């Protein structure tokens, strides 16, 4: 507010004086409001990122209809509102150690009716939590700069975003892992995860929930030449069968589930 009593717009480039005193020497530094805003944001430790699509559409013979919501190509060929949002909140930051809670939720919002509740199978609204985990840094003495996490999370997937085509991904219900572990010339990512599957009976009339556990190893960013790197990846998955499930396979009443592995680069 100026001397006349009218409000003056505040700009991020405006500067304020900050006094720093350690008991002996006093210094005065000039910082911008933008710097202060960034400091407050970093101090709070909250951030978010993501994607959503929304809009209006019509057709020349009635309303347009969404095709295959949530499937391949959903980023461009639908008339509904898709969202994929991640929330990050730092919960600990002391002595070089940090811990951050991460939640990612994604889904589809129908844009045909005003009332459309999630969980109603008669509309297009769907939602899931694809990530709920705690990630830390600085807690591992042998890898202080690596990220150690636990919860519903998986190692990064590789995809062609224009086509929403995932060349390498994984289905994970919960797990524990280390990422960005500097080891030798490259970086190591490793995770141990769980994802149960439904195994069908031979007549397809019944299913049994079978626990499976997987280990995922990735050694990446191995330098080859200028701007050229190599990544090596391996995954092994094994079912954890109950005695009843073993009997079901032995008497051939259910399909057999075997160990599996994959190598790629």
PDB file of C-alpha atoms in Angstrom:
ATOM      1  CA  UNK A   1       0.000   0.000   0.000  1.00  0.00           C
ATOM      2  CA  UNK A   2       1.396   3.421  -0.951  1.00  0.00           C
ATOM      3  CA  UNK A   3       1.045   6.763   0.858  1.00  0.00           C
ATOM      4  CA  UNK A   4      -2.284   7.483  -0.826  1.00  0.00           C
ATOM      5  CA  UNK A   5      -3.770   4.290   0.621  1.00  0.00           C
ATOM      6  CA  UNK A   6      -4.109   2.405  -2.674  1.00  0.00           C
ATOM      7  CA  UNK A   7      -2.768  -1.112  -3.073  1.00  0.00           C
ATOM      8  CA  UNK A   8       0.436  -1.613  -5.039  1.00  0.00           C
ATOM      9  CA  UNK A   9       0.846  -4.908  -6.922  1.00  0.00           C
ATOM     10  CA  UNK A  10       3.550  -7.150  -5.458  1.00  0.00           C
ATOM     11  CA  UNK A  11       6.010  -8.575  -7.975  1.00  0.00           C
ATOM     12  CA  UNK A  12       8.280 -11.559  -7.604  1.00  0.00           C
ATOM     13  CA  UNK A  13      11.264  -9.478  -8.667  1.00  0.00           C
ATOM     14  CA  UNK A  14      10.870  -7.047  -5.783  1.00  0.00           C
ATOM     15  CA  UNK A  15      13.582  -7.332  -3.153  1.00  0.00           C
ATOM     16  CA  UNK A  16      13.643  -7.294   0.628  1.00  0.00           C
ATOM     17  CA  UNK A  17      16.548  -6.994   3.046  1.00  0.00           C
ATOM     18  CA  UNK A  18      17.431 -10.061   5.120  1.00  0.00           C
ATOM     19  CA  UNK A  19      19.604  -9.637   8.211  1.00  0.00           C
ATOM     20  CA  UNK A  20      21.855 -12.541   9.179  1.00  0.00           C
ATOM     21  CA  UNK A  21      23.569 -12.386  12.567  1.00  0.00           C
ATOM     22  CA  UNK A  22      25.641 -15.114  14.193  1.00  0.00           C
ATOM     23  CA  UNK A  23      26.299 -13.165  17.381  1.00  0.00           C
ATOM     24  CA  UNK A  24      29.464 -11.527  16.133  1.00  0.00           C
ATOM     25  CA  UNK A  25      29.076 -10.317  12.579  1.00  0.00           C
ATOM     26  CA  UNK A  26      25.884  -9.004  11.044  1.00  0.00           C
ATOM     27  CA  UNK A  27      25.324  -9.129   7.296  1.00  0.00           C
ATOM     28  CA  UNK A  28      22.492  -7.742   5.225  1.00  0.00           C
ATOM     29  CA  UNK A  29      21.541  -9.489   2.002  1.00  0.00           C
ATOM     30  CA  UNK A  30      18.967  -8.598  -0.596  1.00  0.00           C
ATOM     31  CA  UNK A  31      16.659 -11.392  -1.761  1.00  0.00           C
ATOM     32  CA  UNK A  32      13.656 -11.363  -4.060  1.00  0.00           C
ATOM     33  CA  UNK A  33      10.137 -12.365  -3.103  1.00  0.00           C
ATOM     34  CA  UNK A  34      10.495 -15.151  -5.640  1.00  0.00           C
ATOM     35  CA  UNK A  35      13.458 -16.508  -3.656  1.00  0.00           C
ATOM     36  CA  UNK A  36      11.412 -16.371  -0.447  1.00  0.00           C
ATOM     37  CA  UNK A  37       8.504 -18.143  -2.125  1.00  0.00           C
ATOM     38  CA  UNK A  38      10.824 -20.917  -3.315  1.00  0.00           C
ATOM     39  CA  UNK A  39      12.330 -21.256   0.171  1.00  0.00           C
ATOM     40  CA  UNK A  40       8.897 -21.593   1.782  1.00  0.00           C
ATOM     41  CA  UNK A  41       7.857 -24.190  -0.802  1.00  0.00           C
ATOM     42  CA  UNK A  42      11.038 -26.212  -0.258  1.00  0.00           C
ATOM     43  CA  UNK A  43      10.668 -25.920   3.510  1.00  0.00           C
ATOM     44  CA  UNK A  44       7.086 -27.237   3.425  1.00  0.00           C
ATOM     45  CA  UNK A  45       8.252 -30.126   1.251  1.00  0.00           C
ATOM     46  CA  UNK A  46       5.071 -30.588  -0.795  1.00  0.00           C
ATOM     47  CA  UNK A  47       4.951 -30.960  -4.562  1.00  0.00           C
ATOM     48  CA  UNK A  48       2.736 -32.516  -7.189  1.00  0.00           C
ATOM     49  CA  UNK A  49       2.921 -33.447 -10.834  1.00  0.00           C
ATOM     50  CA  UNK A  50       0.731 -35.243 -13.281  1.00  0.00           C
ATOM     51  CA  UNK A  51      -1.568 -35.123 -16.268  1.00  0.00           C
ATOM     52  CA  UNK A  52      -5.277 -34.740 -16.827  1.00  0.00           C
ATOM     53  CA  UNK A  53      -7.523 -34.313 -19.832  1.00  0.00           C
ATOM     54  CA  UNK A  54     -10.885 -32.574 -19.904  1.00  0.00           C
ATOM     55  CA  UNK A  55     -12.986 -30.770 -22.470  1.00  0.00           C
ATOM     56  CA  UNK A  56     -16.205 -30.594 -24.452  1.00  0.00           C
ATOM     57  CA  UNK A  57     -17.237 -32.613 -27.478  1.00  0.00           C
ATOM     58  CA  UNK A  58     -20.309 -33.272 -29.589  1.00  0.00           C
ATOM     59  CA  UNK A  59     -21.236 -35.024 -32.817  1.00  0.00           C
ATOM     60  CA  UNK A  60     -23.597 -34.713 -35.765  1.00  0.00           C
ATOM     61  CA  UNK A  61     -25.692 -37.756 -34.735  1.00  0.00           C
ATOM     62  CA  UNK A  62     -26.009 -37.545 -30.978  1.00  0.00           C
ATOM     63  CA  UNK A  63     -23.334 -37.407 -28.325  1.00  0.00           C
ATOM     64  CA  UNK A  64     -19.883 -38.890 -29.017  1.00  0.00           C
ATOM     65  CA  UNK A  65     -19.028 -42.067 -27.156  1.00  0.00           C
ATOM     66  CA  UNK A  66     -15.798 -43.017 -25.447  1.00  0.00           C
ATOM     67  CA  UNK A  67     -14.021 -46.036 -26.868  1.00  0.00           C
ATOM     68  CA  UNK A  68     -12.081 -48.414 -24.574  1.00  0.00           C
ATOM     69  CA  UNK A  69     -11.533 -46.097 -21.609  1.00  0.00           C
ATOM     70  CA  UNK A  70      -8.210 -46.774 -19.931  1.00  0.00           C
ATOM     71  CA  UNK A  71      -6.740 -48.891 -22.723  1.00  0.00           C
ATOM     72  CA  UNK A  72      -4.012 -48.290 -25.308  1.00  0.00           C
ATOM     73  CA  UNK A  73      -4.009 -44.768 -26.714  1.00  0.00           C
ATOM     74  CA  UNK A  74      -6.199 -43.258 -23.992  1.00  0.00           C
ATOM     75  CA  UNK A  75      -4.179 -40.031 -23.984  1.00  0.00           C
ATOM     76  CA  UNK A  76      -5.615 -38.933 -27.290  1.00  0.00           C
ATOM     77  CA  UNK A  77      -8.612 -40.827 -28.620  1.00  0.00           C
ATOM     78  CA  UNK A  78     -11.279 -40.430 -25.944  1.00  0.00           C
ATOM     79  CA  UNK A  79     -13.967 -37.903 -25.057  1.00  0.00           C
ATOM     80  CA  UNK A  80     -13.777 -38.351 -21.303  1.00  0.00           C
ATOM     81  CA  UNK A  81     -11.549 -36.895 -18.616  1.00  0.00           C
ATOM     82  CA  UNK A  82      -8.480 -38.960 -17.759  1.00  0.00           C
ATOM     83  CA  UNK A  83      -6.235 -38.061 -14.825  1.00  0.00           C
ATOM     84  CA  UNK A  84      -2.882 -39.259 -13.495  1.00  0.00           C
ATOM     85  CA  UNK A  85      -1.723 -37.213 -10.488  1.00  0.00           C
ATOM     86  CA  UNK A  86       1.125 -37.675  -7.997  1.00  0.00           C
ATOM     87  CA  UNK A  87       1.343 -36.009  -4.575  1.00  0.00           C
ATOM     88  CA  UNK A  88       4.659 -35.820  -2.690  1.00  0.00           C
ATOM     89  CA  UNK A  89       5.023 -34.747   0.939  1.00  0.00           C
ATOM     90  CA  UNK A  90       8.375 -34.749   2.718  1.00  0.00           C
ATOM     91  CA  UNK A  91       7.860 -36.034   6.265  1.00  0.00           C
ATOM     92  CA  UNK A  92      11.462 -36.054   7.529  1.00  0.00           C
ATOM     93  CA  UNK A  93      14.526 -33.957   6.727  1.00  0.00           C
ATOM     94  CA  UNK A  94      17.424 -33.959   9.156  1.00  0.00           C
ATOM     95  CA  UNK A  95      21.190 -34.531   9.084  1.00  0.00           C
ATOM     96  CA  UNK A  96      21.213 -35.362   5.382  1.00  0.00           C
ATOM     97  CA  UNK A  97      18.425 -37.929   5.709  1.00  0.00           C
ATOM     98  CA  UNK A  98      15.031 -37.441   4.063  1.00  0.00           C
ATOM     99  CA  UNK A  99      11.770 -39.368   3.902  1.00  0.00           C
ATOM    100  CA  UNK A 100       8.921 -38.563   1.514  1.00  0.00           C
ATOM    101  CA  UNK A 101       5.406 -39.995   1.300  1.00  0.00           C
ATOM    102  CA  UNK A 102       4.195 -40.454  -2.285  1.00  0.00           C
ATOM    103  CA  UNK A 103       0.643 -41.121  -3.492  1.00  0.00           C
ATOM    104  CA  UNK A 104      -0.324 -41.526  -7.159  1.00  0.00           C
ATOM    105  CA  UNK A 105      -3.919 -41.953  -8.255  1.00  0.00           C
ATOM    106  CA  UNK A 106      -5.258 -42.245 -11.771  1.00  0.00           C
ATOM    107  CA  UNK A 107      -8.503 -42.984 -13.514  1.00  0.00           C
ATOM    108  CA  UNK A 108     -11.277 -41.743 -15.749  1.00  0.00           C
ATOM    109  CA  UNK A 109     -14.014 -39.129 -15.231  1.00  0.00           C
ATOM    110  CA  UNK A 110     -17.136 -39.376 -17.374  1.00  0.00           C
ATOM    111  CA  UNK A 111     -18.268 -36.145 -19.037  1.00  0.00           C
ATOM    112  CA  UNK A 112     -21.777 -37.144 -20.091  1.00  0.00           C
ATOM    113  CA  UNK A 113     -23.860 -36.809 -16.913  1.00  0.00           C
ATOM    114  CA  UNK A 114     -23.684 -34.443 -13.963  1.00  0.00           C
ATOM    115  CA  UNK A 115     -24.088 -37.257 -11.423  1.00  0.00           C
ATOM    116  CA  UNK A 116     -21.553 -40.044 -11.893  1.00  0.00           C
ATOM    117  CA  UNK A 117     -20.186 -41.690  -8.754  1.00  0.00           C
ATOM    118  CA  UNK A 118     -17.014 -43.730  -8.538  1.00  0.00           C
ATOM    119  CA  UNK A 119     -17.813 -47.395  -8.000  1.00  0.00           C
ATOM    120  CA  UNK A 120     -20.981 -47.306 -10.107  1.00  0.00           C
ATOM    121  CA  UNK A 121     -20.552 -49.816 -12.934  1.00  0.00           C
ATOM    122  CA  UNK A 122     -23.164 -47.982 -15.022  1.00  0.00           C
ATOM    123  CA  UNK A 123     -20.915 -44.974 -15.690  1.00  0.00           C
ATOM    124  CA  UNK A 124     -17.391 -44.265 -16.899  1.00  0.00           C
ATOM    125  CA  UNK A 125     -15.890 -43.198 -13.580  1.00  0.00           C
ATOM    126  CA  UNK A 126     -12.976 -45.363 -12.459  1.00  0.00           C
ATOM    127  CA  UNK A 127     -10.101 -44.680 -10.079  1.00  0.00           C
ATOM    128  CA  UNK A 128      -7.179 -46.535  -8.555  1.00  0.00           C
ATOM    129  CA  UNK A 129      -4.183 -45.781  -6.360  1.00  0.00           C
ATOM    130  CA  UNK A 130      -1.231 -46.962  -8.411  1.00  0.00           C
ATOM    131  CA  UNK A 131       1.392 -45.732  -5.909  1.00  0.00           C
ATOM    132  CA  UNK A 132       1.329 -45.474  -2.111  1.00  0.00           C
ATOM    133  CA  UNK A 133       4.830 -45.698  -0.680  1.00  0.00           C
ATOM    134  CA  UNK A 134       7.515 -44.094   1.461  1.00  0.00           C
ATOM    135  CA  UNK A 135      10.836 -43.283  -0.159  1.00  0.00           C
ATOM    136  CA  UNK A 136      13.961 -42.346   1.779  1.00  0.00           C
ATOM    137  CA  UNK A 137      17.478 -41.149   1.090  1.00  0.00           C
ATOM    138  CA  UNK A 138      20.567 -41.133   3.305  1.00  0.00           C
ATOM    139  CA  UNK A 139      19.530 -44.036   5.538  1.00  0.00           C
ATOM    140  CA  UNK A 140      21.661 -46.724   3.838  1.00  0.00           C
ATOM    141  CA  UNK A 141      25.317 -46.524   4.998  1.00  0.00           C
ATOM    142  CA  UNK A 142      26.537 -48.459   1.942  1.00  0.00           C
ATOM    143  CA  UNK A 143      24.519 -46.285  -0.498  1.00  0.00           C
ATOM    144  CA  UNK A 144      23.827 -42.865   1.081  1.00  0.00           C
ATOM    145  CA  UNK A 145      22.725 -41.282  -2.208  1.00  0.00           C
ATOM    146  CA  UNK A 146      20.395 -44.121  -3.226  1.00  0.00           C
ATOM    147  CA  UNK A 147      16.610 -44.099  -2.824  1.00  0.00           C
ATOM    148  CA  UNK A 148      15.240 -46.798  -0.520  1.00  0.00           C
ATOM    149  CA  UNK A 149      11.461 -47.281  -0.666  1.00  0.00           C
ATOM    150  CA  UNK A 150       8.751 -49.558   0.680  1.00  0.00           C
ATOM    151  CA  UNK A 151       5.051 -49.835  -0.201  1.00  0.00           C
ATOM    152  CA  UNK A 152       2.957 -50.062  -3.368  1.00  0.00           C
ATOM    153  CA  UNK A 153       5.485 -49.026  -5.997  1.00  0.00           C
ATOM    154  CA  UNK A 154       7.518 -50.461  -8.865  1.00  0.00           C
ATOM    155  CA  UNK A 155      10.684 -49.661 -10.737  1.00  0.00           C
ATOM    156  CA  UNK A 156      10.270 -47.041 -13.501  1.00  0.00           C
ATOM    157  CA  UNK A 157       8.557 -48.252 -16.650  1.00  0.00           C
ATOM    158  CA  UNK A 158       9.671 -47.482 -20.181  1.00  0.00           C
ATOM    159  CA  UNK A 159       7.012 -46.225 -22.561  1.00  0.00           C
ATOM    160  CA  UNK A 160       6.359 -44.343 -25.785  1.00  0.00           C
ATOM    161  CA  UNK A 161       4.047 -41.686 -24.376  1.00  0.00           C
ATOM    162  CA  UNK A 162       2.526 -40.587 -27.685  1.00  0.00           C
ATOM    163  CA  UNK A 163       1.110 -44.107 -28.109  1.00  0.00           C
ATOM    164  CA  UNK A 164       0.877 -44.928 -24.386  1.00  0.00           C
ATOM    165  CA  UNK A 165       2.843 -48.058 -25.281  1.00  0.00           C
ATOM    166  CA  UNK A 166       4.846 -49.526 -22.402  1.00  0.00           C
ATOM    167  CA  UNK A 167       7.887 -51.458 -23.596  1.00  0.00           C
ATOM    168  CA  UNK A 168       8.866 -52.519 -20.063  1.00  0.00           C
ATOM    169  CA  UNK A 169       6.607 -52.486 -17.026  1.00  0.00           C
ATOM    170  CA  UNK A 170       5.468 -54.666 -14.136  1.00  0.00           C
ATOM    171  CA  UNK A 171       2.345 -55.392 -12.109  1.00  0.00           C
ATOM    172  CA  UNK A 172       3.078 -54.804  -8.426  1.00  0.00           C
ATOM    173  CA  UNK A 173       0.774 -54.923  -5.402  1.00  0.00           C
ATOM    174  CA  UNK A 174       3.481 -54.068  -2.850  1.00  0.00           C
ATOM    175  CA  UNK A 175       7.228 -54.208  -2.598  1.00  0.00           C
ATOM    176  CA  UNK A 176      10.539 -52.890  -1.341  1.00  0.00           C
ATOM    177  CA  UNK A 177      13.404 -51.582  -3.432  1.00  0.00           C
ATOM    178  CA  UNK A 178      16.530 -49.511  -3.959  1.00  0.00           C
ATOM    179  CA  UNK A 179      16.952 -47.112  -6.882  1.00  0.00           C
ATOM    180  CA  UNK A 180      19.797 -44.922  -8.148  1.00  0.00           C
ATOM    181  CA  UNK A 181      22.484 -46.939  -6.347  1.00  0.00           C
ATOM    182  CA  UNK A 182      25.805 -45.786  -7.821  1.00  0.00           C
ATOM    183  CA  UNK A 183      27.779 -48.994  -8.267  1.00  0.00           C
ATOM    184  CA  UNK A 184      30.796 -49.137 -10.545  1.00  0.00           C
ATOM    185  CA  UNK A 185      30.345 -47.338 -13.866  1.00  0.00           C
ATOM    186  CA  UNK A 186      26.541 -47.545 -13.759  1.00  0.00           C
ATOM    187  CA  UNK A 187      23.556 -47.377 -11.430  1.00  0.00           C
ATOM    188  CA  UNK A 188      21.716 -50.324  -9.899  1.00  0.00           C
ATOM    189  CA  UNK A 189      17.965 -50.593  -9.289  1.00  0.00           C
ATOM    190  CA  UNK A 190      16.597 -53.632  -7.455  1.00  0.00           C
ATOM    191  CA  UNK A 191      13.143 -54.460  -6.099  1.00  0.00           C
ATOM    192  CA  UNK A 192      11.353 -57.364  -4.433  1.00  0.00           C
ATOM    193  CA  UNK A 193       7.622 -57.287  -5.081  1.00  0.00           C
ATOM    194  CA  UNK A 194       4.380 -59.202  -4.717  1.00  0.00           C
ATOM    195  CA  UNK A 195       1.484 -59.538  -7.154  1.00  0.00           C
ATOM    196  CA  UNK A 196      -1.118 -62.270  -6.623  1.00  0.00           C
ATOM    197  CA  UNK A 197      -2.871 -63.771  -9.643  1.00  0.00           C
ATOM    198  CA  UNK A 198      -6.033 -65.811 -10.135  1.00  0.00           C
ATOM    199  CA  UNK A 199      -5.300 -69.276 -11.526  1.00  0.00           C
ATOM    200  CA  UNK A 200      -8.181 -70.996 -13.323  1.00  0.00           C
ATOM    201  CA  UNK A 201      -9.406 -74.531 -12.959  1.00  0.00           C
ATOM    202  CA  UNK A 202      -9.290 -76.714 -16.061  1.00  0.00           C
ATOM    203  CA  UNK A 203     -13.016 -76.250 -16.644  1.00  0.00           C
ATOM    204  CA  UNK A 204     -12.729 -72.450 -16.148  1.00  0.00           C
ATOM    205  CA  UNK A 205     -15.453 -72.515 -13.488  1.00  0.00           C
ATOM    206  CA  UNK A 206     -13.261 -71.726 -10.476  1.00  0.00           C
ATOM    207  CA  UNK A 207     -10.177 -69.698  -9.602  1.00  0.00           C
ATOM    208  CA  UNK A 208      -7.655 -69.749  -6.784  1.00  0.00           C
ATOM    209  CA  UNK A 209      -5.639 -66.764  -5.574  1.00  0.00           C
ATOM    210  CA  UNK A 210      -1.963 -67.631  -5.907  1.00  0.00           C
ATOM    211  CA  UNK A 211       0.713 -65.539  -4.261  1.00  0.00           C
ATOM    212  CA  UNK A 212       3.678 -64.660  -6.491  1.00  0.00           C
ATOM    213  CA  UNK A 213       6.914 -62.864  -5.634  1.00  0.00           C
ATOM    214  CA  UNK A 214       9.328 -61.281  -8.092  1.00  0.00           C
ATOM    215  CA  UNK A 215      12.810 -59.816  -8.046  1.00  0.00           C
ATOM    216  CA  UNK A 216      13.628 -57.094 -10.574  1.00  0.00           C
ATOM    217  CA  UNK A 217      17.258 -56.126 -11.316  1.00  0.00           C
ATOM    218  CA  UNK A 218      18.369 -53.265 -13.546  1.00  0.00           C
ATOM    219  CA  UNK A 219      21.924 -52.093 -14.112  1.00  0.00           C
ATOM    220  CA  UNK A 220      21.674 -48.952 -16.210  1.00  0.00           C
ATOM    221  CA  UNK A 221      23.516 -45.918 -17.546  1.00  0.00           C
ATOM    222  CA  UNK A 222      26.629 -47.930 -18.364  1.00  0.00           C
ATOM    223  CA  UNK A 223      28.700 -45.544 -20.529  1.00  0.00           C
ATOM    224  CA  UNK A 224      29.636 -46.852 -23.978  1.00  0.00           C
ATOM    225  CA  UNK A 225      30.567 -43.740 -25.958  1.00  0.00           C
ATOM    226  CA  UNK A 226      29.626 -40.066 -25.976  1.00  0.00           C
ATOM    227  CA  UNK A 227      25.857 -39.791 -25.375  1.00  0.00           C
ATOM    228  CA  UNK A 228      25.605 -43.596 -25.544  1.00  0.00           C
ATOM    229  CA  UNK A 229      24.692 -45.823 -22.588  1.00  0.00           C
ATOM    230  CA  UNK A 230      23.639 -49.418 -21.994  1.00  0.00           C
ATOM    231  CA  UNK A 231      21.042 -50.808 -19.594  1.00  0.00           C
ATOM    232  CA  UNK A 232      20.796 -54.479 -18.588  1.00  0.00           C
ATOM    233  CA  UNK A 233      17.588 -55.794 -17.036  1.00  0.00           C
ATOM    234  CA  UNK A 234      16.507 -59.097 -15.507  1.00  0.00           C
ATOM    235  CA  UNK A 235      13.382 -60.297 -13.721  1.00  0.00           C
ATOM    236  CA  UNK A 236      12.513 -63.555 -11.995  1.00  0.00           C
ATOM    237  CA  UNK A 237       9.056 -64.474 -10.698  1.00  0.00           C
ATOM    238  CA  UNK A 238       8.058 -67.470  -8.594  1.00  0.00           C
ATOM    239  CA  UNK A 239       4.653 -68.634  -7.283  1.00  0.00           C
ATOM    240  CA  UNK A 240       4.278 -69.254  -3.547  1.00  0.00           C
ATOM    241  CA  UNK A 241       1.811 -72.152  -3.565  1.00  0.00           C
ATOM    242  CA  UNK A 242      -0.271 -73.486  -0.706  1.00  0.00           C
ATOM    243  CA  UNK A 243      -0.512 -77.244  -0.112  1.00  0.00           C
ATOM    244  CA  UNK A 244      -4.025 -77.198  -1.582  1.00  0.00           C
ATOM    245  CA  UNK A 245      -2.822 -75.438  -4.725  1.00  0.00           C
ATOM    246  CA  UNK A 246      -0.054 -78.023  -5.145  1.00  0.00           C
ATOM    247  CA  UNK A 247      -2.644 -80.793  -4.839  1.00  0.00           C
ATOM    248  CA  UNK A 248      -4.837 -79.035  -7.415  1.00  0.00           C
ATOM    249  CA  UNK A 249      -1.965 -79.057  -9.894  1.00  0.00           C
ATOM    250  CA  UNK A 250      -0.978 -82.650  -9.117  1.00  0.00           C
ATOM    251  CA  UNK A 251      -4.487 -83.966  -9.777  1.00  0.00           C
ATOM    252  CA  UNK A 252      -4.701 -81.802 -12.910  1.00  0.00           C
ATOM    253  CA  UNK A 253      -7.832 -79.969 -11.771  1.00  0.00           C
ATOM    254  CA  UNK A 254      -6.118 -76.571 -12.079  1.00  0.00           C
ATOM    255  CA  UNK A 255      -3.618 -75.167 -14.547  1.00  0.00           C
ATOM    256  CA  UNK A 256      -0.017 -75.285 -13.380  1.00  0.00           C
ATOM    257  CA  UNK A 257       1.778 -72.042 -12.650  1.00  0.00           C
ATOM    258  CA  UNK A 258       5.537 -72.137 -13.219  1.00  0.00           C
ATOM    259  CA  UNK A 259       8.517 -69.964 -12.387  1.00  0.00           C
ATOM    260  CA  UNK A 260       9.327 -67.408 -15.083  1.00  0.00           C
ATOM    261  CA  UNK A 261      12.200 -65.118 -15.978  1.00  0.00           C
ATOM    262  CA  UNK A 262      13.066 -62.406 -18.476  1.00  0.00           C
ATOM    263  CA  UNK A 263      16.266 -60.801 -19.739  1.00  0.00           C
ATOM    264  CA  UNK A 264      16.425 -57.634 -21.824  1.00  0.00           C
ATOM    265  CA  UNK A 265      18.565 -54.601 -22.469  1.00  0.00           C
TER     266      UNK A 265
END
